[in-house]
Coordinates of C-alpha atoms in Angstrom, one line a residue:
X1 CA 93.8 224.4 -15.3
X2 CA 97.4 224.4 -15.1
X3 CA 99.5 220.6 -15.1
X4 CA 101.3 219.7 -12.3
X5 CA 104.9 219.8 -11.7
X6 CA 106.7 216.7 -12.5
X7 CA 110.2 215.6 -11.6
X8 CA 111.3 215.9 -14.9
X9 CA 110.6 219.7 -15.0
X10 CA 112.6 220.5 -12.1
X11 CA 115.0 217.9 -13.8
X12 CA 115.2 220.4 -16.6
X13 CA 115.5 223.5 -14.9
X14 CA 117.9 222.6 -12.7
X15 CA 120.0 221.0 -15.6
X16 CA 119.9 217.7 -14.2
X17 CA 119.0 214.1 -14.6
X18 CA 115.9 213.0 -13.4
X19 CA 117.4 210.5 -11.8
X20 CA 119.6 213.1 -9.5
X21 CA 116.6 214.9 -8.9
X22 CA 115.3 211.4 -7.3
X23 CA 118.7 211.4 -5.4
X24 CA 118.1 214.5 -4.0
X25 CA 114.4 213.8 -2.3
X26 CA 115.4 210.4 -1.2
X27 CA 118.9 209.9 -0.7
X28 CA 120.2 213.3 -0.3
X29 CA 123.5 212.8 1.3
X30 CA 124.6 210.9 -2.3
X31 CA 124.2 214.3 -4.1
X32 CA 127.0 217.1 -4.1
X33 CA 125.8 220.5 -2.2
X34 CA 126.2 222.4 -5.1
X35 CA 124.5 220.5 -7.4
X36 CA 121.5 219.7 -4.2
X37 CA 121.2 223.2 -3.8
X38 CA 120.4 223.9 -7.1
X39 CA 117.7 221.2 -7.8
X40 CA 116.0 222.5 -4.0
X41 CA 116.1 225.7 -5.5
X42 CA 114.4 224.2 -8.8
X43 CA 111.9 222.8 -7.0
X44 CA 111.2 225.5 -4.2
X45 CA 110.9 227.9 -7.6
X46 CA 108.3 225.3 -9.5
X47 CA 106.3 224.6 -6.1
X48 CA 106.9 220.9 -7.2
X49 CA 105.4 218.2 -4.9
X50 CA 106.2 214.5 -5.2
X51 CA 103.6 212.5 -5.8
X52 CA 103.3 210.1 -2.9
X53 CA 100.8 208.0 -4.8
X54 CA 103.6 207.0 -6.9
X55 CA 105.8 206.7 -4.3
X56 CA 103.9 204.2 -2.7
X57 CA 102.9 202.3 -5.7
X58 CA 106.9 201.7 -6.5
X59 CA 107.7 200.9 -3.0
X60 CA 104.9 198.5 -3.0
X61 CA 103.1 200.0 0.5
X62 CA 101.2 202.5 1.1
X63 CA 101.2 204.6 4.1
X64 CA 97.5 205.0 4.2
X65 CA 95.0 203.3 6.4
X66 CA 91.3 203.0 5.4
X67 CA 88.4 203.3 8.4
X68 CA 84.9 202.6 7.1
X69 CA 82.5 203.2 10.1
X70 CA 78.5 202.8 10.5
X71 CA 77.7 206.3 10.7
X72 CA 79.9 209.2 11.4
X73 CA 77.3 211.4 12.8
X74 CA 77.6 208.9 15.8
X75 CA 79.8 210.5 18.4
X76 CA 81.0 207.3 19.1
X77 CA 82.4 206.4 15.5
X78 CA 83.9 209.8 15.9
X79 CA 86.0 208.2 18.9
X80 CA 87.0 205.0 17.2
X81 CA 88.3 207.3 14.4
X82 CA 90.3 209.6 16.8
X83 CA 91.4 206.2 18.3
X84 CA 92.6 204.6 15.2
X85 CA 94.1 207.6 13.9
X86 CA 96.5 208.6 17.0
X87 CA 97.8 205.0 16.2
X88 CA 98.2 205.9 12.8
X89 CA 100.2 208.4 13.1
X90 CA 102.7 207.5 15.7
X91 CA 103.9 204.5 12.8
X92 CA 103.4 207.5 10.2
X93 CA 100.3 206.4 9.0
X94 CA 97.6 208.4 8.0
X95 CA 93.6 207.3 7.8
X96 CA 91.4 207.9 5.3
X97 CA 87.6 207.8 7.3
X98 CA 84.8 206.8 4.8
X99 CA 81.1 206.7 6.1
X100 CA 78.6 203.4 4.7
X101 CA 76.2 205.3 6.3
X102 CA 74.2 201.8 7.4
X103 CA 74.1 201.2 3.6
X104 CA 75.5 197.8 2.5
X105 CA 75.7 199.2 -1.0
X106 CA 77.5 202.0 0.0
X107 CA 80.3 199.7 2.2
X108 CA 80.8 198.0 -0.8
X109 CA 81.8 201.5 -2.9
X110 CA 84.1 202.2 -0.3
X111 CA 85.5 198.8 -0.2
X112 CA 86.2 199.0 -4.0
X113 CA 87.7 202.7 -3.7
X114 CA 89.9 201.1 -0.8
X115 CA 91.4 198.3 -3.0
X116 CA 91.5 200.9 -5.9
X117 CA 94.1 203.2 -3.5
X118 CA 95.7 200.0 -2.5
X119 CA 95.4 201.0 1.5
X120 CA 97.6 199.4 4.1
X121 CA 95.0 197.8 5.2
X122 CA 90.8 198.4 6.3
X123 CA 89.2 198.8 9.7
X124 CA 85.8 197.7 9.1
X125 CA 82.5 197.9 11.0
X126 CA 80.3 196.1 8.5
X127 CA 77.0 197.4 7.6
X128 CA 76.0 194.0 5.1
X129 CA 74.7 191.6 8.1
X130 CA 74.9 188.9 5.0
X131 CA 79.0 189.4 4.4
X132 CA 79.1 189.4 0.9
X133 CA 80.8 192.5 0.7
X134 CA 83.5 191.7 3.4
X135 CA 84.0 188.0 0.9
X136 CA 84.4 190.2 -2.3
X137 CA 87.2 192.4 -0.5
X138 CA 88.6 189.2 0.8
X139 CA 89.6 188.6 -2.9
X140 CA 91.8 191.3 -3.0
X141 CA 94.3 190.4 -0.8
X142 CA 94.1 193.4 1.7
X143 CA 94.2 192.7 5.5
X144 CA 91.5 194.3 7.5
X145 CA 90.3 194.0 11.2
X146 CA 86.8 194.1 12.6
X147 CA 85.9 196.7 14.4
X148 CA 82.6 196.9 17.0
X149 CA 82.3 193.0 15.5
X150 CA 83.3 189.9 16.5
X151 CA 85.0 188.0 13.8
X152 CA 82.0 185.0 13.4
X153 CA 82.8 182.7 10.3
X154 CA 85.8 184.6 9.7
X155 CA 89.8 184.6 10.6
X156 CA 90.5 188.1 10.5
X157 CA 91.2 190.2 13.9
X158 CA 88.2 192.1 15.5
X159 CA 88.2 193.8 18.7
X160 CA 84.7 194.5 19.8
X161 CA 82.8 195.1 23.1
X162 CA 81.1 192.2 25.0
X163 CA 77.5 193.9 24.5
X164 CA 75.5 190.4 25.7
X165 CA 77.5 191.5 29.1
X166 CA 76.5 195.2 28.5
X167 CA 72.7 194.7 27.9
X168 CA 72.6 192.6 31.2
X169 CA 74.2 195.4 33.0
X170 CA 71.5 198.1 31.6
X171 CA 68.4 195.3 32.4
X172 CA 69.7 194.4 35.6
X173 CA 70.0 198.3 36.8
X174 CA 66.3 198.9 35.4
X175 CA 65.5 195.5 37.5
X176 CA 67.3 196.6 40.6
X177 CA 65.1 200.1 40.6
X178 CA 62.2 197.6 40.5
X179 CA 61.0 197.9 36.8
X180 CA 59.3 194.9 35.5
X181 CA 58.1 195.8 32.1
X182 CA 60.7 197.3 30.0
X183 CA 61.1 198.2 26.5
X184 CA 64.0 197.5 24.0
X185 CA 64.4 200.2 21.3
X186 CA 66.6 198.0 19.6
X187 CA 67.5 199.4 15.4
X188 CA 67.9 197.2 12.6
X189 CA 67.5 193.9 13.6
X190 CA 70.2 192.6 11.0
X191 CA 73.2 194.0 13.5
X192 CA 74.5 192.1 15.7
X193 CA 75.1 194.1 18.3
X194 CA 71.4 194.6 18.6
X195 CA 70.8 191.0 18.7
X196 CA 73.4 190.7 21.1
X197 CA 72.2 193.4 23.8
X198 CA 69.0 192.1 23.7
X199 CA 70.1 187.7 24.4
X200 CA 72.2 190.2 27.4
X201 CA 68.9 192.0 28.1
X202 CA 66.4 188.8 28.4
X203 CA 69.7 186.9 30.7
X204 CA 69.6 189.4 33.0
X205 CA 65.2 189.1 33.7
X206 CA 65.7 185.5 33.9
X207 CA 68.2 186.2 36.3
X208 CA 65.7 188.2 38.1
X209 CA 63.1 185.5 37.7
X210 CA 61.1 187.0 35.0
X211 CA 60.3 185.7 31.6
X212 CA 61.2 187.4 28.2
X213 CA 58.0 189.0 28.0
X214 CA 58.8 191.4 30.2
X215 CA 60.6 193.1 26.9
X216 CA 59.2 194.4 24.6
X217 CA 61.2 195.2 21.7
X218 CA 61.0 198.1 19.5
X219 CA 62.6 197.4 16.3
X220 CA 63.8 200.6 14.3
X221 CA 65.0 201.1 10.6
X222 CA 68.3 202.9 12.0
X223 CA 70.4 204.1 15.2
X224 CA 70.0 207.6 15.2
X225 CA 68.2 210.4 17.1
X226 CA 65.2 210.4 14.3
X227 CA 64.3 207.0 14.7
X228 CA 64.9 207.1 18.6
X229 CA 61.8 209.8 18.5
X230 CA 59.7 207.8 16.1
X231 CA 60.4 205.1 18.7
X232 CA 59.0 207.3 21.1
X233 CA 56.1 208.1 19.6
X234 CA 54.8 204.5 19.9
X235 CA 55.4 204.1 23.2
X236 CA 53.0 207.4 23.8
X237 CA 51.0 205.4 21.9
X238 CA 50.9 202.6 24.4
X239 CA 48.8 204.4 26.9
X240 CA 48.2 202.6 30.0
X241 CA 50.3 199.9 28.8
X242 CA 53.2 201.8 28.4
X243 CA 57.0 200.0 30.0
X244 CA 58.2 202.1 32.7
X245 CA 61.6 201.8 31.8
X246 CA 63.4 201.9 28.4
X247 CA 66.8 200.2 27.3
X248 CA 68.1 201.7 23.7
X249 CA 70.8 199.8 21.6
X250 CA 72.7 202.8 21.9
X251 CA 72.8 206.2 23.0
X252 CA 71.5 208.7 20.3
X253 CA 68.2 206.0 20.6
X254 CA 67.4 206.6 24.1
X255 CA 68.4 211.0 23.3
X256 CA 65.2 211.0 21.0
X257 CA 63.1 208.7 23.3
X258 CA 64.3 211.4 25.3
X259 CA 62.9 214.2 23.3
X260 CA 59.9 212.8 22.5
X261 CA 59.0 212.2 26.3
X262 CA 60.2 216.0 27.3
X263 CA 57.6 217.0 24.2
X264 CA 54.9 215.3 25.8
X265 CA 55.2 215.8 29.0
X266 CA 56.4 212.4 30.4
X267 CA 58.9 213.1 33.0
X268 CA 62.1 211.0 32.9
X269 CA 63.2 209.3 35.2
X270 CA 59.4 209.5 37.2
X271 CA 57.3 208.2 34.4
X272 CA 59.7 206.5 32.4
X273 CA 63.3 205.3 33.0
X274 CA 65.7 205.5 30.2
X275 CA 68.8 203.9 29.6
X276 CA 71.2 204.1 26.4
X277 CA 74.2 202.3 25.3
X278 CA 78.2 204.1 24.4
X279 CA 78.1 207.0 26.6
X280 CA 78.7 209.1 23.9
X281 CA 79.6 212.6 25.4
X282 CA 76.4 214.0 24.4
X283 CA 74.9 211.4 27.1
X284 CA 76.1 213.4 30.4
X285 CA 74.9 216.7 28.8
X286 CA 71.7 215.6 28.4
X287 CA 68.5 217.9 29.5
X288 CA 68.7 214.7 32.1
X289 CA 71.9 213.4 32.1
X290 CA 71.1 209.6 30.4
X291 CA 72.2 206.7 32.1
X292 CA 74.3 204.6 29.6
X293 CA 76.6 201.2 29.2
X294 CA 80.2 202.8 28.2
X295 CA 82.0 201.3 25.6
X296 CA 85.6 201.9 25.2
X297 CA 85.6 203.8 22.0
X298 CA 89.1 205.0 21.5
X299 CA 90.4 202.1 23.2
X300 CA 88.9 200.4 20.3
X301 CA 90.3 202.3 18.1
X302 CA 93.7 202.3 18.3
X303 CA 93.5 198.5 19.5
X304 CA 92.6 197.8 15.7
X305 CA 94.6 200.3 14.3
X306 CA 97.6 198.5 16.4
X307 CA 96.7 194.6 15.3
X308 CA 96.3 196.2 12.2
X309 CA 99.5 197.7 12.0
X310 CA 101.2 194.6 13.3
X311 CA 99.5 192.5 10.5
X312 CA 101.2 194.4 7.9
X313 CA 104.9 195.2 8.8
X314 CA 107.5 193.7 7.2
X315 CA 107.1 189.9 7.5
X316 CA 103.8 190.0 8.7
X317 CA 100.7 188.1 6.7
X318 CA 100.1 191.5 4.9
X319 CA 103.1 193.0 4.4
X320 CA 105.9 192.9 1.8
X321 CA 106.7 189.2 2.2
X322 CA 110.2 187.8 2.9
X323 CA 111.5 185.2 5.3
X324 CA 109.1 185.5 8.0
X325 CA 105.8 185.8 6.2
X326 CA 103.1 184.3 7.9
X327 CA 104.4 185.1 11.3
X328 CA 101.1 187.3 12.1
X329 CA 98.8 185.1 14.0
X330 CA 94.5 186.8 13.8
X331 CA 93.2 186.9 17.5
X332 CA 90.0 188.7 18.4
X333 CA 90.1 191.1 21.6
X334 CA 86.9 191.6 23.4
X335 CA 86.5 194.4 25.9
X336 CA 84.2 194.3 28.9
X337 CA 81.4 197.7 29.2
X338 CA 81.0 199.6 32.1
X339 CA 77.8 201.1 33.3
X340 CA 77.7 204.4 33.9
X341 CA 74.3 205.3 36.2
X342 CA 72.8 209.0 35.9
X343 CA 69.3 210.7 36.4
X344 CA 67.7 209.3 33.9
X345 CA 67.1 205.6 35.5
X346 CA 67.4 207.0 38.9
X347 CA 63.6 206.7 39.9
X348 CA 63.0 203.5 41.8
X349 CA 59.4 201.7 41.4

C-alpha cells in the first residue's frame, strides 16, 4: 500500500521549506504568488491532503463531535442525530454517530475511542443504568451533555423529554375511551425512561380513580420490534384475561404488539387498543396508523448539540481556557410530549 503524502514531500518538490508549505495552507496571503503557485501545484500534483488529525491536535481542539445513541435502528435516534448534526455543522462541526446498541460494555468502548480522538465534546444517551461508565469518562476531562436523560446525581447539561407527563397522557387517552385494564409493554427495567412512563402511567389511573393494578406491566429484555412481538405473544396468551388496551415504552414496542395481533387475528383498535411512545415516522404508516406520545426528536438534538457547543467555545468550562473560564453554567432543559391520537386507540369501551 502506498504512504501518504506528507508536507514535507510537497516541501521538496516544490523546492521549499516545510514551513512555507504550512504558510501556504494556513496563512496564504504571507506567501508570494509565485512561490504559492508553485507549492498549490506541488500539492495538486501529489494529491496531498493535510492531516486534520494533526491539525487539531496542535491547535488543541478538535472540530469533531461524538453522539453515542441507544440504538440506531430506532427511527427516533436517527432524528436526534439529524438534530445534533444540522447544529454541528452550522459552527463547522462534524459528528461522529456511534451505536452502544443497549450494551453497557459497548458505551464504554465508544467512550474510550471518544477520549482516544480527543472529540469536542459527547452527547450521551447512557445505556449503563449503574453510571460507572459516564464516572470513568468524567476522568478525562471532556464535556458531554445528556441526551433523552435527565442529569440525576450529575452536573452536566441534559435535555430530555418529561416522559412521567407523556405516559399520563397515553393512560389517560386509553382511560378516556373507557379502558380499565391495560397493559405496559415497558423494556428493560434498568432505563429510566421506562420507569418514568410507567410512575406517569399509574398517576394518570389514580387520577381516574383506579388503583395500580389496573397495569400490568410487561417487562422486555430490549425496545425493538422483536421483543414488541414476543410481548405480544403473552398477551395471546392471556386468553380471557387479556387488557383491552396496550401502552408501549416506545413506538417500535407497540409496531410488534401490532404484528403479533394482525398474525392472530386480534383486530386493533376493536379487540385491543394500542398506544406507543416517539411517533417515529414509521408510527402514521402503520397497517393502522398507531397512536403515539411525540417526542421532539430533532429538537433534542440540536438543543444538546447547541449547550454543547456553548460549553466548549473559547472561555467556556470545556474549551481552551483563558480569562473567562468557567463562565459556562450546566442547566438541564426538559421538553413537554404531545399526544398524537390515530386509529389504533380509537375504539371506545
Amino acid at each position: 500500500m502506498a504512504q501518504p503524502v506528507g508536507i514535507k514531500d510537497v516541501a521538496r518538490a516544490a523546492g521549499v521549506s516545510v514551513g512555507t508549505v504550512s504558510n501556504v495552507i494556513n496563512r496564504p496571503d504571507t506567501v508570494a504568488a509565485e512561490t504559492r503557485a508553485r507549492v498549490l501545484s506541488a500539492i495538486d500534483r501529489l494529491g496531498y491532503v493535510r492531516s486534520e488529525s494533526a491539525r487539531q491536535l496542535r491547535a488543541g481542539r478538535s472540530r469533531i463531535m461524538g453522539l453515542l445513541v441507544l440504538d440506531m435502528g430506532n427511527p427516533f435516534f436517527v432524528d436526534v442525530a439529524r438534530g445534533a448534526e444540522r447544529a454541528a455543522r452550522d459552527a463547522g462541526l462534524g459528528v461522529m454517530v456511534c451505536n452502544s446498541a443497549e450494551s453497557a460494555g459497548e458505551e464504554a468502548e465508544y467512550l474510550s475511542l471518544f477520549a482516544e480522538q480527543r472529540v469536542r465534546g459527547v452527547l450521551l444517551t447512557p445505556a449503563d443504568a449503574t453510571g460507572r461508565n459516564i464516572a470513568s469518562f468524567r476522568r478525562h476531562g471532556i464535556p458531554f451533555v445528556l441526551v433523552d436523560r435527565v442529569s440525576e446525581g450529575t452536573t452536566e447539561c441534559s435535555v430530555s423529554v418529561d416522559d412521567v407527563a407523556g405516559g399520563a397522557l397515553a393512560v389517560r387517552h386509553l382511560v378516556d375511551a373507557g379502558h380499565r385494564s391495560i397493559a405496559y409493554v415497558s423494556g428493560p427495567p434498568g432505563f429510566t425512561q421506562v420507569r418514568d412512563r410507567r410512575t406517569g402511567a399509574l398517576n394518570a389511573l389514580a387520577e381516574a380513580g383506579l388503583g395500580p393494578e389496573c397495569l400490568r406491566e410487561l417487562p422486555t429484555e430490549r425496545l425493538d420490534v422483536a421483543a414488541g412481538r414476543d410481548a405480544g405473544a403473552r398477551l395471546l396468551g392471556l386468553g380471557d384475561r387479556r387488557p383491552t388496551a396496550v401502552f408501549c415504552a416506545n413506538d417500535l414496542l407497540a409496531l410488534g404488539v401490532l404484528q403479533a395481533m394482525y398474525s392472530a387475528g386480534v383486530k386493533v383498535p376493536e379487540d385491543l387498543a394500542i398506544v406507543g411512545y416517539d411517533d417515529i415516522e414509521f408510527a402514521a404508516a402503520a397497517a393502522v396508523p398507531l397512536t403515539s406520545v411525540r417526542q421532539p426528536a430533532v429538537t433534542m438534538g440540536a438543543l444538546a448539540a447547541e449547550m454543547l457547543l456553548e460549553e466548549t467555545e473559547e472561555g467556556g468550562a470545556g474549551g481552551a481556557g483563558g480569562a473567562g473560564a468557567g463562565r459556562h453554567e450546566h442547566r438541564r432543559v426538559v421538553l413537554q410530549p404531545e399526544l398524537v391520537v390515530r386509529r389504533s386507540s380509537l375504539s371506545a369501551r
